[in-house]
Short mmCIF file of C-alpha atoms in Angstrom, two decimals:
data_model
loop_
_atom_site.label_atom_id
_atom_site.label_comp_id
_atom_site.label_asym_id
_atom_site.label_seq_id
_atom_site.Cartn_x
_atom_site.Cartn_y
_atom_site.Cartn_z
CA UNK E 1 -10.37 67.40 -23.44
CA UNK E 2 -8.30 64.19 -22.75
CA UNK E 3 -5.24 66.11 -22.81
CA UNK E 4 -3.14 67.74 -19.73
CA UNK E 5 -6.42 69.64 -18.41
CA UNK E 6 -8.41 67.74 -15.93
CA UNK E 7 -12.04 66.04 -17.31
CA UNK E 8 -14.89 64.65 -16.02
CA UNK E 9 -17.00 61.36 -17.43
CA UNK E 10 -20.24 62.39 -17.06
CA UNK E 11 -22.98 59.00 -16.24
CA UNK E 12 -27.13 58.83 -15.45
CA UNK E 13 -29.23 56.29 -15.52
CA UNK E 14 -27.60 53.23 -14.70
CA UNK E 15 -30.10 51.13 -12.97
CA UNK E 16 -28.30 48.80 -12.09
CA UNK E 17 -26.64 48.34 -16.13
CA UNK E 18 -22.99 48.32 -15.70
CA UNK E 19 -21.52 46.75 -18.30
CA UNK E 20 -21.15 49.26 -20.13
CA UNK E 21 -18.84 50.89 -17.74
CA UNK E 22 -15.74 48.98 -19.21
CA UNK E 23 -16.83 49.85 -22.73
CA UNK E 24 -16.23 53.98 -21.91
CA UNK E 25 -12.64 54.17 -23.01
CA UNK E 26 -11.57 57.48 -20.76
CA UNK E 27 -12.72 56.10 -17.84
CA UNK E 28 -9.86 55.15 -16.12
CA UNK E 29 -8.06 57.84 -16.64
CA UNK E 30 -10.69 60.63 -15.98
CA UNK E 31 -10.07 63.30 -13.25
CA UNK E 32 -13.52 61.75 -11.96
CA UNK E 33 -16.52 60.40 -12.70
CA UNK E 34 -20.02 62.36 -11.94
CA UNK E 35 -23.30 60.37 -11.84
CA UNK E 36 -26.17 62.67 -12.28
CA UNK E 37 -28.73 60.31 -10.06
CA UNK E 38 -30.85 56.34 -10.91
CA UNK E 39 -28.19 54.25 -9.64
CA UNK E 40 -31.05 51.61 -9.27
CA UNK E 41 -34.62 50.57 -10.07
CA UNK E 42 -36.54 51.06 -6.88
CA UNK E 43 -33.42 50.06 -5.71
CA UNK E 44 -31.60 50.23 -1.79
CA UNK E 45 -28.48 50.88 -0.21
CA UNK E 46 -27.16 47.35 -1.25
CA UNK E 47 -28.24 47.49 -5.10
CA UNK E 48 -26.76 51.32 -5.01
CA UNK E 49 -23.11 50.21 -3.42
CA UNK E 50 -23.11 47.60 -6.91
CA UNK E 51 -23.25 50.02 -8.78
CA UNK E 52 -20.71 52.22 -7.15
CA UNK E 53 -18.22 49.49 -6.68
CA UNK E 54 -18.68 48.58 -10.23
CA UNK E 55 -17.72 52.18 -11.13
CA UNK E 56 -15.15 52.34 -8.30
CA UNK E 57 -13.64 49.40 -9.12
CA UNK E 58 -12.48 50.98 -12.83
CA UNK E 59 -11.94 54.95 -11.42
CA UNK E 60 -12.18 55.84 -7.82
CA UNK E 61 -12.93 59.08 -8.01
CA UNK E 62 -16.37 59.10 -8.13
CA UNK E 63 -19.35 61.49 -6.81
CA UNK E 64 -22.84 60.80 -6.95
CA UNK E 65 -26.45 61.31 -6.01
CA UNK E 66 -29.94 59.95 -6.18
CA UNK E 67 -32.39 59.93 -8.95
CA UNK E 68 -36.20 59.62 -8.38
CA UNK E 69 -35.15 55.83 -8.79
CA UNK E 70 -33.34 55.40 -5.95
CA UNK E 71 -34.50 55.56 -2.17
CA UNK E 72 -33.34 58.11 0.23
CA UNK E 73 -31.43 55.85 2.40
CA UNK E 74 -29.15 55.97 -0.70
CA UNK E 75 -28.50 59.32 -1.02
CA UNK E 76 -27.98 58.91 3.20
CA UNK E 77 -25.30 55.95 2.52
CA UNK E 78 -23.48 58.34 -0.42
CA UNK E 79 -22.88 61.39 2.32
CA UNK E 80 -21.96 58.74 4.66
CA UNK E 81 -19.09 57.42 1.91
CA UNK E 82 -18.16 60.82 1.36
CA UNK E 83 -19.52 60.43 -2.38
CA UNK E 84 -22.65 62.59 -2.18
CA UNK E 85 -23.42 65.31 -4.06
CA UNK E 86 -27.39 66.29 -3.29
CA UNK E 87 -27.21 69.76 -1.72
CA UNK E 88 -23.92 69.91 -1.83
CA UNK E 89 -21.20 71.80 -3.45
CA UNK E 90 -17.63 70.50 -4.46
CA UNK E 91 -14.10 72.11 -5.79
CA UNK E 92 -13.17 70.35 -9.12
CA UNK E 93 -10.02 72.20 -9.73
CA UNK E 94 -9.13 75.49 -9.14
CA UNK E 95 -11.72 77.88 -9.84
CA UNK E 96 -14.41 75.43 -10.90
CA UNK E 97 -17.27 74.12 -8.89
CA UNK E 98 -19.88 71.69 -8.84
CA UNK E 99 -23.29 71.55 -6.78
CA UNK E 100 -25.68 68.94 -6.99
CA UNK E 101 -29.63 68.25 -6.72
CA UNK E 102 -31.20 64.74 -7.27
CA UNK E 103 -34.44 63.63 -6.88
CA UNK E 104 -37.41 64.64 -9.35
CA UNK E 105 -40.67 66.22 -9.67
CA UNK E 106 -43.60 64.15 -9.37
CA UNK E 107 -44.12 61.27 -12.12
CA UNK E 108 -46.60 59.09 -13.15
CA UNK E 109 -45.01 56.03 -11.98
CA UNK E 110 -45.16 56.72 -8.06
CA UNK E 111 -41.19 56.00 -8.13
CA UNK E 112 -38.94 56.03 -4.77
CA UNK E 113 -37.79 59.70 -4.38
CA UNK E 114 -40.29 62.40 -5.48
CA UNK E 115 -41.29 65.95 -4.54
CA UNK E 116 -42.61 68.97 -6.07
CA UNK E 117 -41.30 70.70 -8.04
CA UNK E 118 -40.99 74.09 -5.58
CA UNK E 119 -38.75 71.82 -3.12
CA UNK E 120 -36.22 71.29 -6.21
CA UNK E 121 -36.45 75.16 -6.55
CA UNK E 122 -35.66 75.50 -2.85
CA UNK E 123 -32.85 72.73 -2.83
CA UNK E 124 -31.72 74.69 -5.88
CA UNK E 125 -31.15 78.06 -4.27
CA UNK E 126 -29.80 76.21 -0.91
CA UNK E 127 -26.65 74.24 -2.83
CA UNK E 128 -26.25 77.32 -5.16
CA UNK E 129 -25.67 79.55 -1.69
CA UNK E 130 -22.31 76.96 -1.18
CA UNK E 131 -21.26 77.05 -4.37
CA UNK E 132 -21.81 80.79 -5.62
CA UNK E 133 -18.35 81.87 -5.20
CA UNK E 134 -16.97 79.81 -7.55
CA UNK E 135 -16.02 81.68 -10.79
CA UNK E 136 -17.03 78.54 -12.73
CA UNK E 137 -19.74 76.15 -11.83
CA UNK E 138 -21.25 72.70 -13.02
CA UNK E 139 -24.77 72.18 -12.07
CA UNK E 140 -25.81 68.38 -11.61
CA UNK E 141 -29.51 68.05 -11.37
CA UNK E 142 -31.08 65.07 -12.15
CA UNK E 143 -34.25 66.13 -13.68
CA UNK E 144 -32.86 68.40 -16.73
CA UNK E 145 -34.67 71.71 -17.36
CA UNK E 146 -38.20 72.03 -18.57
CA UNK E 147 -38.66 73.33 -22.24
CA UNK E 148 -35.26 72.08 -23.66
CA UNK E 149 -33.81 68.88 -26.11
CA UNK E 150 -33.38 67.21 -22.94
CA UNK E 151 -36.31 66.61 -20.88
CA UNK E 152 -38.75 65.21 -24.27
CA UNK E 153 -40.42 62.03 -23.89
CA UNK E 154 -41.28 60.11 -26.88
CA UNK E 155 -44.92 62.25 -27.35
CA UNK E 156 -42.95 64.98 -27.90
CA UNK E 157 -44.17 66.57 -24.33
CA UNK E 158 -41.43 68.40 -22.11
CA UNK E 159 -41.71 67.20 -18.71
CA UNK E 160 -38.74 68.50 -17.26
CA UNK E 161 -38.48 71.42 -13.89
CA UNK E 162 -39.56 74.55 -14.29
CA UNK E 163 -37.56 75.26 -11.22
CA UNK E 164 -34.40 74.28 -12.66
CA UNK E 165 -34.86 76.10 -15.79
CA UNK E 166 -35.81 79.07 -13.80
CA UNK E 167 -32.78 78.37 -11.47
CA UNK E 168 -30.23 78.12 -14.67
CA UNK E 169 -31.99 81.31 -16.46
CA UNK E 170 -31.35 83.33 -13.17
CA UNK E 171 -27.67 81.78 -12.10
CA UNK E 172 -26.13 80.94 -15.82
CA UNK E 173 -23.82 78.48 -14.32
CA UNK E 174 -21.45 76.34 -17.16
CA UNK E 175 -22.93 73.83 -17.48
CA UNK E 176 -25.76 71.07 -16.55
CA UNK E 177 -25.24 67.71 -16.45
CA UNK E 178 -28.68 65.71 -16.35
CA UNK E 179 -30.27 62.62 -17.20
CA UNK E 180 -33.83 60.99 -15.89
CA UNK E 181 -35.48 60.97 -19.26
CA UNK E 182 -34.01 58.29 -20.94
CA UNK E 183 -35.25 59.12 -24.90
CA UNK E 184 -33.99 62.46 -24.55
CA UNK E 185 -30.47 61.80 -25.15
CA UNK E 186 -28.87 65.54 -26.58
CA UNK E 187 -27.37 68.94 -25.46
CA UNK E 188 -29.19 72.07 -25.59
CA UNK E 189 -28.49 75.60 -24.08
CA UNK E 190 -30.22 77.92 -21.71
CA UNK E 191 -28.66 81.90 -21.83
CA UNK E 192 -24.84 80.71 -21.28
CA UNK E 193 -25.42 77.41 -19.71
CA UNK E 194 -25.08 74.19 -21.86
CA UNK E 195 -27.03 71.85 -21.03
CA UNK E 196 -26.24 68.09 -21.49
CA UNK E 197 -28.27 65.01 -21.06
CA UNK E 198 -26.26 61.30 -21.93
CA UNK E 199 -29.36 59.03 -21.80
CA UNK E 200 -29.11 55.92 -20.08
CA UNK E 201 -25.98 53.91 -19.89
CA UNK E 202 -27.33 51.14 -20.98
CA UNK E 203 -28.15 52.95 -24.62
CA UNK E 204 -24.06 53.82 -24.44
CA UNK E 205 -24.33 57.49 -23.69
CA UNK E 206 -22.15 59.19 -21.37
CA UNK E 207 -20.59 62.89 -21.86
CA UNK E 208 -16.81 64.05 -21.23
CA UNK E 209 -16.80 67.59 -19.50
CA UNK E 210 -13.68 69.40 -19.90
CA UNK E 211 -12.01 72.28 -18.25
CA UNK E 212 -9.05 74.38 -19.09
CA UNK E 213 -8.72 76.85 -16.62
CA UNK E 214 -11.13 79.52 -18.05
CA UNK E 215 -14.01 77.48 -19.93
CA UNK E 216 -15.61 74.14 -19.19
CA UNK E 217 -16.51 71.71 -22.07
CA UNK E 218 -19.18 69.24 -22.70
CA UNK E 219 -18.95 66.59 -25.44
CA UNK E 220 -21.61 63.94 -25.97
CA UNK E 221 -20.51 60.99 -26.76
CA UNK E 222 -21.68 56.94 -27.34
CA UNK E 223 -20.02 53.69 -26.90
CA UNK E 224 -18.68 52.14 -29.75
#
């Protein structure tokens, strides 16, 4: 995966916890870095470009969106920068795609950027119009997919989207990359689509996604 073909660090859940950024070894040389959404905690445009800078400052390549975390006006300053990912669809090499939807279904914590769960479904089916051409294709949603390893809180409840599941079960792309519950730190699979959540950075998960010209590879992995 670290070899000649291109790869991807794959990051969530920052808030504002970027120390750990030096400690992930392939990050400087990485063909990019993906952030799957909580730059912040209830944080703004100036706590989000910290974050970025601190991951810019190490690999420049980076693309990004909003969790439920963050406020709007980040995702708004992350188009602006030419960075953002929310609705929108990018070529990561030849053949392989990625589209992106932040944000997350309504919590019990009243956080920053919430909506129901039928606008993710809706956002869903808008970025995957751009992007269905691709003959590969990364999904990076920030709430993971309801019923999976990724989206259990410590009860043992899932609480991830039904509309992203639904969305993945219907479009089989790659791969998901997703984050937003914290405890649920594993890879799972949905049909042909694997399904990867690091945890938050500050626990020392990330994920290295890999792609050799005909498959793209996930790989879970912690800081040492």
């Amino acid at each position: 995966m670290t070899g000649p073909h291109p790869f991807w660090v794959g990051i969530g859940d920052i808030h504002g916890h970027t120390a750990n950024l030096r400690r992930i070894p392939e990050l400087p040389r990485a063909t990019g870095v993906i952030v799957s959404g909580d730059l912040t905690i209830r944080g703004k445009v100036p706590e989000a470009r910290e974050v970025i800078e601190a991951v810019s400052d190490i690999n420049p390549r980076v693309l990004a969106q909003i969790g439920n975390m963050d406020f709007a006006s980040v995702q708004t300053w992350l188009n602006e920068s030419g960075l953002g990912i929310h609705l929108q669809t990018r070529e990561l090499a030849p053949g392989l795609g990625l589209m992106g939807v932040g944000w997350s279904p309504p919590t019990p914590f009243a956080t920053p950027s919430e909506v129901p769960d039928a606008q993710l479904a809706e956002w869903l089916l808008e970025a995957y119009d751009k992007a269905r051409d691709f003959e590969h294709l990364i999904l990076v949603s920030h709430t993971p997919p309801h019923g999976t390893a990724t989206d259990v809180v410590s009860s043992g409840t899932h609480v991830g989207s039904l509309a992203v599941r639904e969305f993945i079960e219907r479009a089989q792309p790659d791969l998901c990359l997703t984050g937003h519950i914290h405890e649920s730190r594993s890879m799972d699979s949905i049909g042909k689509t694997v399904v990867v959540n690091p945890g938050d950075l500050d626990s020392g998960g990330y994920a290295l996604i890999g792609f050799d010209g005909q498959t793209v590879t996930a790989t879970l992995k912690t800081i040492s």
